[in-house]
CSV table of C-alpha atoms in Angstrom, one decimal:
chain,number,residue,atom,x,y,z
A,1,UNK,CA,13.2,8.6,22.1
A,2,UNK,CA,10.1,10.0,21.4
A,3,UNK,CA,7.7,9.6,18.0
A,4,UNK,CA,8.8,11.0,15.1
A,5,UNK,CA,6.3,9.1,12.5
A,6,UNK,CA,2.6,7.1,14.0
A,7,UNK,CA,1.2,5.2,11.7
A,8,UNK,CA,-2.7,4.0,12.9
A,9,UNK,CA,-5.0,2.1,11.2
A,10,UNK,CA,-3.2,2.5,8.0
A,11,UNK,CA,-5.2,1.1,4.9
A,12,UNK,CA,-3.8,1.7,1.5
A,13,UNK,CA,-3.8,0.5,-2.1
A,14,UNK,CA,-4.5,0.9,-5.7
A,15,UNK,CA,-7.9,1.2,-7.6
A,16,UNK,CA,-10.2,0.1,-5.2
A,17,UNK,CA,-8.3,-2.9,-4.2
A,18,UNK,CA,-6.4,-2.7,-0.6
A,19,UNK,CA,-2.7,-3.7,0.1
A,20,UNK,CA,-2.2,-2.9,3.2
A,21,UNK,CA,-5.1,-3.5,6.4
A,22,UNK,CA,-4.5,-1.6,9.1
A,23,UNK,CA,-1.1,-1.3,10.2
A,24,UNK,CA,0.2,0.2,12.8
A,25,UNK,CA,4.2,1.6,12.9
A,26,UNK,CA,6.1,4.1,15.0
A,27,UNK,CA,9.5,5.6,14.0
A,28,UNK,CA,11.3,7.5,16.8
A,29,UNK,CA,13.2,10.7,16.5
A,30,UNK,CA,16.6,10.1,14.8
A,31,UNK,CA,16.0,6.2,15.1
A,32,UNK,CA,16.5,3.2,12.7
A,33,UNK,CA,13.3,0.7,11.5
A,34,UNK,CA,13.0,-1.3,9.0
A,35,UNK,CA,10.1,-3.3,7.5
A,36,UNK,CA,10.9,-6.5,6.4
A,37,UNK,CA,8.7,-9.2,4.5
A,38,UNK,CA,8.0,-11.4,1.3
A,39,UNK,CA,7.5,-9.5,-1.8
A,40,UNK,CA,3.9,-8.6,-2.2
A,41,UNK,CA,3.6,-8.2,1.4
A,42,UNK,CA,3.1,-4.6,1.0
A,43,UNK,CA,6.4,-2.7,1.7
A,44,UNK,CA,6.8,-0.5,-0.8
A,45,UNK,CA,3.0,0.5,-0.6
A,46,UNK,CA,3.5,1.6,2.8
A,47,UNK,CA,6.4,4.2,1.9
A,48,UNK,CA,3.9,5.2,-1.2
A,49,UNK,CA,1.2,5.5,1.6
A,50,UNK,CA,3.6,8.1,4.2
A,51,UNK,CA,4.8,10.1,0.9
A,52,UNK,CA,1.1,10.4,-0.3
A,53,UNK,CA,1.7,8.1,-3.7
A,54,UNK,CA,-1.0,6.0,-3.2
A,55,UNK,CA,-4.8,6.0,-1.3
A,56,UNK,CA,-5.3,5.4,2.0
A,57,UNK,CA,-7.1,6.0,5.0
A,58,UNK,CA,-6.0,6.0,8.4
A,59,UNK,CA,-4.3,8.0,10.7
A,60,UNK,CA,-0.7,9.1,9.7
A,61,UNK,CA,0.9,12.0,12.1
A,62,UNK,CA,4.4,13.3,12.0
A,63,UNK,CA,5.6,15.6,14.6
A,64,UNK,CA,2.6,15.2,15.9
A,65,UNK,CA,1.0,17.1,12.4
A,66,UNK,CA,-1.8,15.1,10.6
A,67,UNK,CA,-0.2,14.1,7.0
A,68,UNK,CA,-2.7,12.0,5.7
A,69,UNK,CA,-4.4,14.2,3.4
A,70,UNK,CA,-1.4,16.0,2.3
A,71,UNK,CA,-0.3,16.1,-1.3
A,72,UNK,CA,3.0,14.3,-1.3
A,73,UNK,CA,4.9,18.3,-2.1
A,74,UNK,CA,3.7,19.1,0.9
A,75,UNK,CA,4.8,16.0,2.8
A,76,UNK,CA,8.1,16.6,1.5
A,77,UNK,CA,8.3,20.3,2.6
A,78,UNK,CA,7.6,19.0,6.3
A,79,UNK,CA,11.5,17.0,6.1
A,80,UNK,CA,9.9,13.7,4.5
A,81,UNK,CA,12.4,12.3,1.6
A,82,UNK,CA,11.8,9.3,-0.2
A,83,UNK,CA,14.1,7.4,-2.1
A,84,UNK,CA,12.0,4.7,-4.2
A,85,UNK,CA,13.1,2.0,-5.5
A,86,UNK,CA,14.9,1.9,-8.5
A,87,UNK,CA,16.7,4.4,-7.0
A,88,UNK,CA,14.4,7.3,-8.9
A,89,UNK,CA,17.8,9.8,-10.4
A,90,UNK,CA,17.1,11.9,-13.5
A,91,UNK,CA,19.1,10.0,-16.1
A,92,UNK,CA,20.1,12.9,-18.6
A,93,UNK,CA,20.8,15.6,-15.8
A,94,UNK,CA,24.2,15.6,-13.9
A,95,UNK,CA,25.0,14.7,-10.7
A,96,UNK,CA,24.8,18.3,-9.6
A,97,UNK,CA,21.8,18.7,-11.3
A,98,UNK,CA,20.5,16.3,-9.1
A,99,UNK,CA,21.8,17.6,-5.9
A,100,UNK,CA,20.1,20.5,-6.9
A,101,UNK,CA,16.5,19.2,-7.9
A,102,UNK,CA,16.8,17.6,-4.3
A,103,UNK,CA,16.5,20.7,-2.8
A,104,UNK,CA,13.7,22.2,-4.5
A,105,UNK,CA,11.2,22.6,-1.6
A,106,UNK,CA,13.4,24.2,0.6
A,107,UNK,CA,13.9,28.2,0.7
A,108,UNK,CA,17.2,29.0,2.3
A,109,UNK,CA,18.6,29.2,-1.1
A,110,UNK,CA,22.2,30.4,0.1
A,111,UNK,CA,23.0,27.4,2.2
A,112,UNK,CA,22.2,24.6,-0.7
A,113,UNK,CA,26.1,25.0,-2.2
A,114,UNK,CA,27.2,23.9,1.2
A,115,UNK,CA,25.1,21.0,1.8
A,116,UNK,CA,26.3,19.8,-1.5
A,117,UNK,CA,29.7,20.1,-0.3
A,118,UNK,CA,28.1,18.7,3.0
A,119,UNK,CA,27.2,15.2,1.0
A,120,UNK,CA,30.2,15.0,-1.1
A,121,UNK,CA,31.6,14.6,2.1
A,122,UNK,CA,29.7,11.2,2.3
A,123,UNK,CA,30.0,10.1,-1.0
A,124,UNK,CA,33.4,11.7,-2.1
A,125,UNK,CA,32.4,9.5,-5.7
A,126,UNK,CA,29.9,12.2,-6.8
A,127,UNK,CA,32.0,15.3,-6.2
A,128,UNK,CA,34.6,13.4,-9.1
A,129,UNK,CA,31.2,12.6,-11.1
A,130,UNK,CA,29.4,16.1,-10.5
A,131,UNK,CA,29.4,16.8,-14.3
A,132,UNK,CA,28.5,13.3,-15.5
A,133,UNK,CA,25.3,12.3,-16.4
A,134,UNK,CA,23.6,10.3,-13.4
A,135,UNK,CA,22.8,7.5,-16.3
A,136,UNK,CA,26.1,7.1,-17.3
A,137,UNK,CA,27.3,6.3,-13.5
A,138,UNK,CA,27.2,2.6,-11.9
A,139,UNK,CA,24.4,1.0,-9.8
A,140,UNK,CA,26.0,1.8,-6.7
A,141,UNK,CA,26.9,5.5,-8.1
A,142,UNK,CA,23.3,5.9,-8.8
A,143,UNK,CA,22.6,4.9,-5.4
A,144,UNK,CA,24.5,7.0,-3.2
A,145,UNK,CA,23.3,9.5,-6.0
A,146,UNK,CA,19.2,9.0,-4.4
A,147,UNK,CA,20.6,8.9,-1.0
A,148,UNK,CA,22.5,12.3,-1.6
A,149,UNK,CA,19.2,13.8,-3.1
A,150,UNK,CA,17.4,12.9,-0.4
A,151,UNK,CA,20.0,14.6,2.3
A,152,UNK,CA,19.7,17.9,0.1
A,153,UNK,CA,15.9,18.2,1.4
A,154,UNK,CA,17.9,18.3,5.0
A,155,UNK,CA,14.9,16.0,6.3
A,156,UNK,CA,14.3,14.2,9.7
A,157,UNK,CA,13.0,11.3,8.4
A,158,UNK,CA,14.5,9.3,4.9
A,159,UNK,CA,12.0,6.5,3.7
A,160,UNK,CA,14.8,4.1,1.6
A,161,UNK,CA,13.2,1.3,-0.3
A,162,UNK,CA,15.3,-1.7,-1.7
A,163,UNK,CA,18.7,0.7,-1.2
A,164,UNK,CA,20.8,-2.4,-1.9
A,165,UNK,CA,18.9,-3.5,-4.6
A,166,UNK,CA,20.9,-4.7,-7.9
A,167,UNK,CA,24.1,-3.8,-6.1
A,168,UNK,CA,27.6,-6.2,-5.8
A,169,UNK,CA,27.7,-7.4,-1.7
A,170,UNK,CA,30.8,-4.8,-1.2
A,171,UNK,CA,28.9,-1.7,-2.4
A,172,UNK,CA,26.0,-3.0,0.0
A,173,UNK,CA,28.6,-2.5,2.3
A,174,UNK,CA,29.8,0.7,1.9
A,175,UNK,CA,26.2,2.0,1.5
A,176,UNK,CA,25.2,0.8,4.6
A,177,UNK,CA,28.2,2.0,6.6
A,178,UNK,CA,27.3,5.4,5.0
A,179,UNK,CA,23.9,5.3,6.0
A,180,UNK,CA,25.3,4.4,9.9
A,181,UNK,CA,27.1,7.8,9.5
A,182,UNK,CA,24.1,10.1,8.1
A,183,UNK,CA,22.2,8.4,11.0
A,184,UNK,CA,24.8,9.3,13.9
A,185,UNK,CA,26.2,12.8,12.4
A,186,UNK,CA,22.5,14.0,11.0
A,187,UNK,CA,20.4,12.8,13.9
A,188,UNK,CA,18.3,11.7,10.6
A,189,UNK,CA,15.1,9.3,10.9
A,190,UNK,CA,14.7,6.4,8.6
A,191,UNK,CA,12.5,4.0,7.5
A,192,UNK,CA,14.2,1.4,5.2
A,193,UNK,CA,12.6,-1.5,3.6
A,194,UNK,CA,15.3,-3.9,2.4
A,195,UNK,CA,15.8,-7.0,1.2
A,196,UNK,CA,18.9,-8.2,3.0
A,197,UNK,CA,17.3,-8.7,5.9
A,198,UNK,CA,20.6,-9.3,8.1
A,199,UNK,CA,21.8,-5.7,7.3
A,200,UNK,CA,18.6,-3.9,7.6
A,201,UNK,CA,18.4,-5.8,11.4
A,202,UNK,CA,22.2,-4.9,12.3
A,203,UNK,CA,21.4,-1.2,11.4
A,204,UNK,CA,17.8,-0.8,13.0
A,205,UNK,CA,16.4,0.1,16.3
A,206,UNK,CA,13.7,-1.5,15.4
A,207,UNK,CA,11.7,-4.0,13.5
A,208,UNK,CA,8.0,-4.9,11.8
A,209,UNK,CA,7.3,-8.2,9.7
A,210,UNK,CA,4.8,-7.1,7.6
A,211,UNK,CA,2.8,-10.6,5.5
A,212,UNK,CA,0.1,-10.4,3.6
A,213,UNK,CA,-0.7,-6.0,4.4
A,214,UNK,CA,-0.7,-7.3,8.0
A,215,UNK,CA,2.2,-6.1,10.9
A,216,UNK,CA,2.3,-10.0,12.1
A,217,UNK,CA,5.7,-8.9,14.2
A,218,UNK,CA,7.0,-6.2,15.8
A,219,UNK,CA,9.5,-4.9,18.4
A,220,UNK,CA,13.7,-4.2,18.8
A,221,UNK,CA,15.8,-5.6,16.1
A,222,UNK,CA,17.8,-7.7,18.3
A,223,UNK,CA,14.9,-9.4,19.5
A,224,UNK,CA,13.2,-9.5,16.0
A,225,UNK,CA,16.5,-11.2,14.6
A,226,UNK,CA,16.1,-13.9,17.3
A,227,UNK,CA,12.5,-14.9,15.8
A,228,UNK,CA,12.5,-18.3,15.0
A,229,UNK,CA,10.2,-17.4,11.8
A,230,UNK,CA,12.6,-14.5,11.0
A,231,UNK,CA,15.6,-16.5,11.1
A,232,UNK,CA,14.4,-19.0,8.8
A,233,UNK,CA,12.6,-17.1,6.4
A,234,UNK,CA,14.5,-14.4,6.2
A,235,UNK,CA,18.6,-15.2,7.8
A,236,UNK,CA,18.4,-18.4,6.2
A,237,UNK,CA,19.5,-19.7,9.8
């Protein structure tokens, strides 16, 4: 599969202070990688970095387009969605208002009612809830609620952060066998940094330790999931 996402050099942080020291990451066309690594290592500021949240410097290209100086609208508008962590819904709107907001930067207007029916067809929970206020559901509801969002920008690439975070080990589950679906039937890209490291390696293609704002490993899941340092630090095997 070719490129989808190239990451080079990648520097980011807040203030003047630097997270992240050039990294380099590659997500391929309709592929699976995830970024595993201690809190603090710099995860979430990489996803920040791609969706133009935080400063950087260094090369970012996607489709083979130059996104590093983009605002993060823009970045969107290219088929970027980010689902951040704390799953990011608007509390007092409904679930359809949602859906809705989710596709915002796109301008084929007529088709948005069916790719609402489209992920109701994933998450068969949110067409029963479509009135409720996304507050008022459960973790997991609010969950597949960000994921659904993000599928409404009909994007090749979904950056997830922490998707299982706060949720019961069934929902994890479920969410994951839902994101295996959106993968094979959307052809969808995505970059998930996740705390359950087993999951995250059973669903990826491929695999980057990141410690410290440093890539310190790299390379197919599989192989990554045999790592003597990964399987003690993070498969408590």
């Amino acid at each position: 599969m070719s490129a989808l996402l190239q990451i080079c050099g990648l520097s980011a942080g807040y203030g003047r202070a630097d997270v992240l020291n050039g990294i380099e990451l590659t997500v391929a066309e309709g592929g699976v990688t995830t970024l595993l690594g201690p809190n603090g290592a710099g995860k979430t500021t990489t996803l920040r970095a791609i969706s133009g949240l935080v400063r950087r410097t260094g090369s970012i290209r996607f489709q083979g387009v130059a996104i590093e100086t983009l605002a993060t609208e823009d970045i969107a508008r290219l088929g970027i969605a980010h689902v951040p962590e704390g799953r990011g819904t608007f509390q007092r709107m409904s679930v359809f208002e949602n859906l809705q907001l989710g596709a915002m930067p796109r301008r084929d207007m007529p088709k948005i009612r069916a790719d609402i029916e489209r992920v109701y067809g994933y998450f068969p929970i949110l067409k029963q809830r479509y009135t409720q206020a996304a507050g008022l559901l459960s973790g997991g509801e609010q969950q597949m609620l960000a994921v659904a969002r993000a599928l409404m920008l009909r994007p090749k690439l979904i950056l997830l952060d922490e998707p299982s975070f706060g949720l019961a080990p069934l929902v994890v589950r479920e969410l994951f066998a839902i994101l295996s679906r959106v993968r094979r039937d959307e052809k969808v890209a995505m970059l998930i940094v996740e705390q359950n490291a087993r999951l995250a390696l059973e669903l990826a293609d491929d695999a980057y330790l990141l410690e410290t704002g440093r890539i310190v490993l790299s390379g197919k899941s599989q192989d990554v999931a045999q790592n003597e340092r990964v399987r003690s630090a993070y498969l408590g095997a």
